[in-house]
PDB file of C-alpha atoms in Angstrom:
ATOM      1  CA  MET A  11     -55.881  52.539 -14.340  1.00 45.00           C
ATOM      2  CA  LYS A  12     -55.205  51.871 -17.691  1.00 49.00           C
ATOM      3  CA  VAL A  13     -51.752  53.703 -17.557  1.00 46.00           C
ATOM      4  CA  SER A  14     -50.462  51.878 -14.848  1.00 52.00           C
ATOM      5  CA  THR A  15     -51.438  48.366 -16.292  1.00 51.00           C
ATOM      6  CA  LEU A  16     -50.066  49.044 -19.537  1.00 45.00           C
ATOM      7  CA  THR A  17     -46.813  50.397 -17.496  1.00 51.00           C
ATOM      8  CA  LEU A  18     -46.725  47.156 -15.834  1.00 47.00           C
ATOM      9  CA  VAL A  19     -46.914  45.114 -18.734  1.00 48.00           C
ATOM     10  CA  ALA A  20     -44.415  46.803 -20.617  1.00 48.00           C
ATOM     11  CA  ALA A  21     -42.112  46.739 -17.720  1.00 49.00           C
ATOM     12  CA  ALA A  22     -42.479  43.114 -17.498  1.00 49.00           C
ATOM     13  CA  LEU A  23     -41.730  42.432 -21.168  1.00 50.00           C
ATOM     14  CA  LEU A  24     -38.688  44.646 -20.824  1.00 51.00           C
ATOM     15  CA  GLY A  25     -37.475  42.834 -17.852  1.00 52.00           C
ATOM     16  CA  ILE A  26     -38.102  39.540 -19.830  1.00 52.00           C
ATOM     17  CA  ALA A  27     -36.292  40.984 -23.031  1.00 49.00           C
ATOM     18  CA  GLN A  28     -33.348  41.939 -21.095  1.00 54.00           C
ATOM     19  CA  GLY A  29     -33.252  38.610 -19.198  1.00 52.00           C
ATOM     20  CA  ALA A  30     -33.223  36.959 -22.703  1.00 50.00           C
ATOM     21  CA  ILE A  31     -30.539  39.078 -23.930  1.00 55.00           C
ATOM     22  CA  ALA A  32     -28.428  38.524 -20.863  1.00 59.00           C
ATOM     23  CA  GLU A  33     -28.548  34.696 -21.162  1.00 80.00           C
ATOM     24  CA  THR A  34     -27.514  34.507 -25.069  1.00 88.00           C
ATOM     25  CA  LYS A  35     -24.102  34.015 -26.146  1.00 91.00           C
ATOM     26  CA  ILE A  36     -22.449  36.242 -28.863  1.00 94.00           C
ATOM     27  CA  GLY A  37     -19.208  35.724 -30.707  1.00 94.00           C
ATOM     28  CA  PHE A  38     -17.410  36.982 -33.888  1.00 94.00           C
ATOM     29  CA  VAL A  39     -15.177  35.629 -36.082  1.00 95.00           C
ATOM     30  CA  ASN A  40     -12.916  37.872 -38.323  1.00 93.00           C
ATOM     31  CA  SER A  41     -12.803  36.136 -41.504  1.00 91.00           C
ATOM     32  CA  ASP A  42     -10.103  38.248 -43.060  1.00 92.00           C
ATOM     33  CA  ARG A  43      -7.465  37.075 -40.103  1.00 93.00           C
ATOM     34  CA  VAL A  44      -8.634  33.655 -40.371  1.00 93.00           C
ATOM     35  CA  MET A  45      -8.049  33.564 -44.422  1.00 92.00           C
ATOM     36  CA  ARG A  46      -4.697  35.371 -43.920  1.00 92.00           C
ATOM     37  CA  GLU A  47      -3.234  33.358 -40.610  1.00 92.00           C
ATOM     38  CA  ALA A  48      -4.879  30.286 -40.625  1.00 93.00           C
ATOM     39  CA  ALA A  49      -2.386  27.380 -41.607  1.00 93.00           C
ATOM     40  CA  PRO A  50      -4.258  25.777 -44.191  1.00 93.00           C
ATOM     41  CA  ALA A  51      -4.924  29.356 -45.690  1.00 93.00           C
ATOM     42  CA  VAL A  52      -0.884  29.851 -45.689  1.00 93.00           C
ATOM     43  CA  ARG A  53      -0.531  26.771 -47.279  1.00 94.00           C
ATOM     44  CA  ALA A  54      -3.096  27.216 -49.727  1.00 94.00           C
ATOM     45  CA  GLN A  55      -1.049  30.585 -50.668  1.00 94.00           C
ATOM     46  CA  GLN A  56       2.268  28.591 -50.772  1.00 95.00           C
ATOM     47  CA  ARG A  57       0.547  26.149 -53.363  1.00 95.00           C
ATOM     48  CA  LEU A  58      -0.310  29.217 -55.328  1.00 95.00           C
ATOM     49  CA  GLU A  59       2.745  30.627 -55.125  1.00 95.00           C
ATOM     50  CA  LYS A  60       4.547  27.652 -56.228  1.00 96.00           C
ATOM     51  CA  GLU A  61       2.283  26.640 -58.900  1.00 95.00           C
ATOM     52  CA  PHE A  62       2.323  30.344 -60.875  1.00 96.00           C
ATOM     53  CA  GLU A  63       5.984  31.085 -60.131  1.00 96.00           C
ATOM     54  CA  LYS A  64       7.340  29.834 -63.493  1.00 96.00           C
ATOM     55  CA  ARG A  65       4.413  31.667 -65.391  1.00 96.00           C
ATOM     56  CA  ASP A  66       5.127  34.911 -63.299  1.00 96.00           C
ATOM     57  CA  GLN A  67       9.034  34.762 -64.209  1.00 96.00           C
ATOM     58  CA  GLU A  68       8.143  34.374 -67.913  1.00 96.00           C
ATOM     59  CA  LEU A  69       5.969  37.493 -67.708  1.00 96.00           C
ATOM     60  CA  GLN A  70       8.713  39.417 -65.891  1.00 96.00           C
ATOM     61  CA  ARG A  71      11.173  38.149 -68.555  1.00 96.00           C
ATOM     62  CA  MET A  72       8.977  39.529 -71.358  1.00 95.00           C
ATOM     63  CA  ALA A  73       8.292  42.906 -69.834  1.00 95.00           C
ATOM     64  CA  ARG A  74      12.172  43.208 -69.596  1.00 95.00           C
ATOM     65  CA  ASP A  75      12.162  42.252 -72.914  1.00 93.00           C
ATOM     66  CA  LEU A  76       9.728  44.570 -73.951  1.00 94.00           C
ATOM     67  CA  LYS A  77      11.112  47.441 -72.236  1.00 94.00           C
ATOM     68  CA  SER A  78      14.332  46.693 -73.537  1.00 93.00           C
ATOM     69  CA  MET A  79      12.952  46.680 -76.956  1.00 91.00           C
ATOM     70  CA  GLN A  80      10.981  50.127 -76.622  1.00 92.00           C
ATOM     71  CA  ASP A  81      14.086  51.895 -75.155  1.00 91.00           C
ATOM     72  CA  ASP A  82      16.394  50.777 -78.192  1.00 89.00           C
ATOM     73  CA  LEU A  83      13.568  51.753 -80.546  1.00 87.00           C
ATOM     74  CA  GLU A  84      13.089  54.972 -78.957  1.00 87.00           C
ATOM     75  CA  ARG A  85      17.188  55.518 -78.830  1.00 88.00           C
ATOM     76  CA  ASN A  86      18.167  54.394 -82.481  1.00 85.00           C
ATOM     77  CA  ALA A  87      14.817  55.339 -84.101  1.00 79.00           C
ATOM     78  CA  THR A  88      16.330  58.395 -86.118  1.00 82.00           C
ATOM     79  CA  THR A  89      19.195  56.499 -87.372  1.00 85.00           C
ATOM     80  CA  MET A  90      17.447  53.627 -88.501  1.00 83.00           C
ATOM     81  CA  GLY A  91      16.371  53.003 -91.850  1.00 86.00           C
ATOM     82  CA  GLU A  92      12.302  53.174 -92.399  1.00 87.00           C
ATOM     83  CA  ASN A  93      11.893  49.531 -93.285  1.00 90.00           C
ATOM     84  CA  ASP A  94      14.118  48.553 -90.233  1.00 88.00           C
ATOM     85  CA  ARG A  95      12.189  50.804 -88.022  1.00 87.00           C
ATOM     86  CA  ARG A  96       8.636  49.618 -89.190  1.00 90.00           C
ATOM     87  CA  ASN A  97      10.016  46.009 -88.383  1.00 91.00           C
ATOM     88  CA  LYS A  98      10.978  46.671 -85.084  1.00 89.00           C
ATOM     89  CA  GLU A  99       8.108  48.370 -84.299  1.00 90.00           C
ATOM     90  CA  ARG A 100       5.624  45.605 -85.704  1.00 93.00           C
ATOM     91  CA  ALA A 101       7.909  43.123 -83.454  1.00 92.00           C
ATOM     92  CA  LEU A 102       7.565  45.544 -80.412  1.00 92.00           C
ATOM     93  CA  ASN A 103       3.664  45.646 -81.072  1.00 94.00           C
ATOM     94  CA  ASP A 104       3.580  41.672 -81.604  1.00 94.00           C
ATOM     95  CA  LEU A 105       5.473  41.592 -78.338  1.00 93.00           C
ATOM     96  CA  ASN A 106       3.002  43.723 -76.259  1.00 94.00           C
ATOM     97  CA  ARG A 107      -0.260  42.015 -77.881  1.00 96.00           C
ATOM     98  CA  ASP A 108       1.369  38.779 -76.630  1.00 95.00           C
ATOM     99  CA  PHE A 109       2.586  40.052 -73.113  1.00 95.00           C
ATOM    100  CA  GLN A 110      -0.826  41.447 -72.565  1.00 96.00           C
ATOM    101  CA  ARG A 111      -2.485  38.330 -73.653  1.00 97.00           C
ATOM    102  CA  LYS A 112      -0.552  35.971 -71.360  1.00 96.00           C
ATOM    103  CA  GLN A 113      -0.961  38.559 -68.638  1.00 96.00           C
ATOM    104  CA  ARG A 114      -4.645  38.522 -68.765  1.00 97.00           C
ATOM    105  CA  GLU A 115      -4.885  34.664 -69.001  1.00 97.00           C
ATOM    106  CA  PHE A 116      -2.295  34.462 -66.159  1.00 96.00           C
ATOM    107  CA  ARG A 117      -4.556  36.711 -63.813  1.00 97.00           C
ATOM    108  CA  GLU A 118      -8.029  34.597 -65.064  1.00 97.00           C
ATOM    109  CA  ASP A 119      -5.838  31.176 -64.201  1.00 97.00           C
ATOM    110  CA  LEU A 120      -4.692  32.787 -60.763  1.00 96.00           C
ATOM    111  CA  ASN A 121      -7.893  34.053 -59.746  1.00 96.00           C
ATOM    112  CA  GLN A 122      -9.766  30.920 -60.550  1.00 96.00           C
ATOM    113  CA  ARG A 123      -7.350  28.977 -58.529  1.00 96.00           C
ATOM    114  CA  ARG A 124      -7.453  31.309 -55.751  1.00 95.00           C
ATOM    115  CA  ASN A 125     -10.945  30.993 -55.547  1.00 95.00           C
ATOM    116  CA  GLU A 126     -10.963  27.334 -55.267  1.00 94.00           C
ATOM    117  CA  GLU A 127      -8.158  27.401 -52.690  1.00 93.00           C
ATOM    118  CA  LEU A 128     -10.026  29.816 -50.599  1.00 91.00           C
ATOM    119  CA  ALA A 129     -13.605  27.942 -51.131  1.00 93.00           C
ATOM    120  CA  SER A 130     -11.679  25.050 -49.555  1.00 92.00           C
ATOM    121  CA  VAL A 131     -10.353  27.138 -46.934  1.00 92.00           C
ATOM    122  CA  LEU A 132     -13.509  29.025 -45.894  1.00 92.00           C
ATOM    123  CA  ASP A 133     -15.405  25.187 -45.968  1.00 93.00           C
ATOM    124  CA  LYS A 134     -13.000  24.049 -43.001  1.00 93.00           C
ATOM    125  CA  ALA A 135     -13.260  27.397 -41.416  1.00 93.00           C
ATOM    126  CA  ASN A 136     -17.020  27.439 -41.186  1.00 93.00           C
ATOM    127  CA  ARG A 137     -16.982  23.655 -40.080  1.00 94.00           C
ATOM    128  CA  SER A 138     -14.486  24.997 -37.679  1.00 93.00           C
ATOM    129  CA  VAL A 139     -16.558  28.021 -36.657  1.00 94.00           C
ATOM    130  CA  LYS A 140     -19.731  25.732 -36.180  1.00 95.00           C
ATOM    131  CA  GLN A 141     -18.060  23.257 -33.989  1.00 94.00           C
ATOM    132  CA  ILE A 142     -16.877  26.038 -31.664  1.00 94.00           C
ATOM    133  CA  ALA A 143     -20.273  27.400 -31.562  1.00 93.00           C
ATOM    134  CA  GLU A 144     -21.777  23.782 -30.771  1.00 94.00           C
ATOM    135  CA  SER A 145     -19.218  22.942 -28.096  1.00 94.00           C
ATOM    136  CA  GLU A 146     -19.008  26.329 -26.501  1.00 93.00           C
ATOM    137  CA  LYS A 147     -22.656  26.628 -26.298  1.00 93.00           C
ATOM    138  CA  PHE A 148     -22.982  29.841 -28.391  1.00 93.00           C
ATOM    139  CA  ASP A 149     -26.316  31.468 -29.791  1.00 94.00           C
ATOM    140  CA  ILE A 150     -25.140  33.601 -32.586  1.00 93.00           C
ATOM    141  CA  ILE A 151     -21.542  34.210 -34.242  1.00 93.00           C
ATOM    142  CA  PHE A 152     -21.118  37.053 -36.687  1.00 93.00           C
ATOM    143  CA  GLN A 153     -18.682  37.366 -39.682  1.00 90.00           C
ATOM    144  CA  GLU A 154     -19.034  40.757 -40.390  1.00 85.00           C
ATOM    145  CA  ALA A 155     -19.165  43.556 -38.192  1.00 86.00           C
ATOM    146  CA  VAL A 156     -18.467  47.457 -37.880  1.00 89.00           C
ATOM    147  CA  TYR A 157     -17.044  46.781 -34.337  1.00 89.00           C
ATOM    148  CA  ALA A 158     -16.617  43.872 -32.046  1.00 88.00           C
ATOM    149  CA  SER A 159     -15.686  43.685 -28.641  1.00 89.00           C
ATOM    150  CA  PRO A 160     -12.627  41.721 -28.126  1.00 91.00           C
ATOM    151  CA  SER A 161     -14.638  39.696 -25.360  1.00 91.00           C
ATOM    152  CA  ILE A 162     -16.799  37.987 -27.762  1.00 92.00           C
ATOM    153  CA  ASP A 163     -13.876  37.454 -30.623  1.00 92.00           C
ATOM    154  CA  ILE A 164     -13.219  34.011 -31.080  1.00 93.00           C
ATOM    155  CA  THR A 165     -11.027  34.389 -34.027  1.00 93.00           C
ATOM    156  CA  ASP A 166      -8.001  33.116 -32.509  1.00 93.00           C
ATOM    157  CA  LYS A 167      -9.983  29.809 -31.448  1.00 93.00           C
ATOM    158  CA  VAL A 168     -10.574  29.461 -35.031  1.00 93.00           C
ATOM    159  CA  ILE A 169      -7.278  29.886 -36.055  1.00 93.00           C
ATOM    160  CA  LYS A 170      -5.925  27.303 -33.471  1.00 92.00           C
ATOM    161  CA  ALA A 171      -8.841  24.700 -34.671  1.00 91.00           C
ATOM    162  CA  LEU A 172      -7.829  25.045 -38.208  1.00 90.00           C
ATOM    163  CA  SER A 173      -4.282  24.517 -37.446  1.00 87.00           C
ATOM    164  CA  ASP A 174      -4.637  21.617 -35.124  1.00 85.00           C
ATOM    165  CA  ALA A 175      -6.847  19.885 -37.921  1.00 76.00           C
ATOM    166  CA  LYS A 176      -3.930  19.814 -40.241  1.00 62.00           C
TER     167      LYS A 176
END
C-alpha cells in the first residue's frame, strides 16, 4: 500500500512539473552576434576606428622607420666607423623604446575607449532584451549557452530592436 501511494504522489508531482515546464517560455540571445551586428555596435566600432586612425598611422610609420634603420644598420655595420655605428645603434634603441611606449599607450587607450563604447551598447542591448521579454511574455532569456535551438533564439529581434531605436 505504501509503495502505490508513493508512486501516485511521485507521478502527480512529475505531472505538475512537466506542466510547469511546458508553460515556461525560454529565449536565447547570442550576445557576441549582437555586439558584432547591431547598428549601435557597428557605429561604436566606426567611431573608435576614426578616433584612433591617426595614432595607428603614426605607429605604422614609426614601425617602418624602425625597420629601415635596422636594415641600414645591419647592411652597413661592417663598413661604418665605431662611433657612427654606436650612434646609429643608440638612435635605433631610442626609437624602438619610444615606439614600444607609444604602442602600449595606444593599446591601453583603445581598450579603455572600446570598453566604454561596448558598455553603452551592452546597456542598450540589455534594455532591448528586457523589453522583448516583457512584451512577448518570456519567463527567462539566456545569453550564454553551449547550445540553443534556433526556435528560442531571439538574437535577430534584439538586433532589429537596436537598429530601430537609433
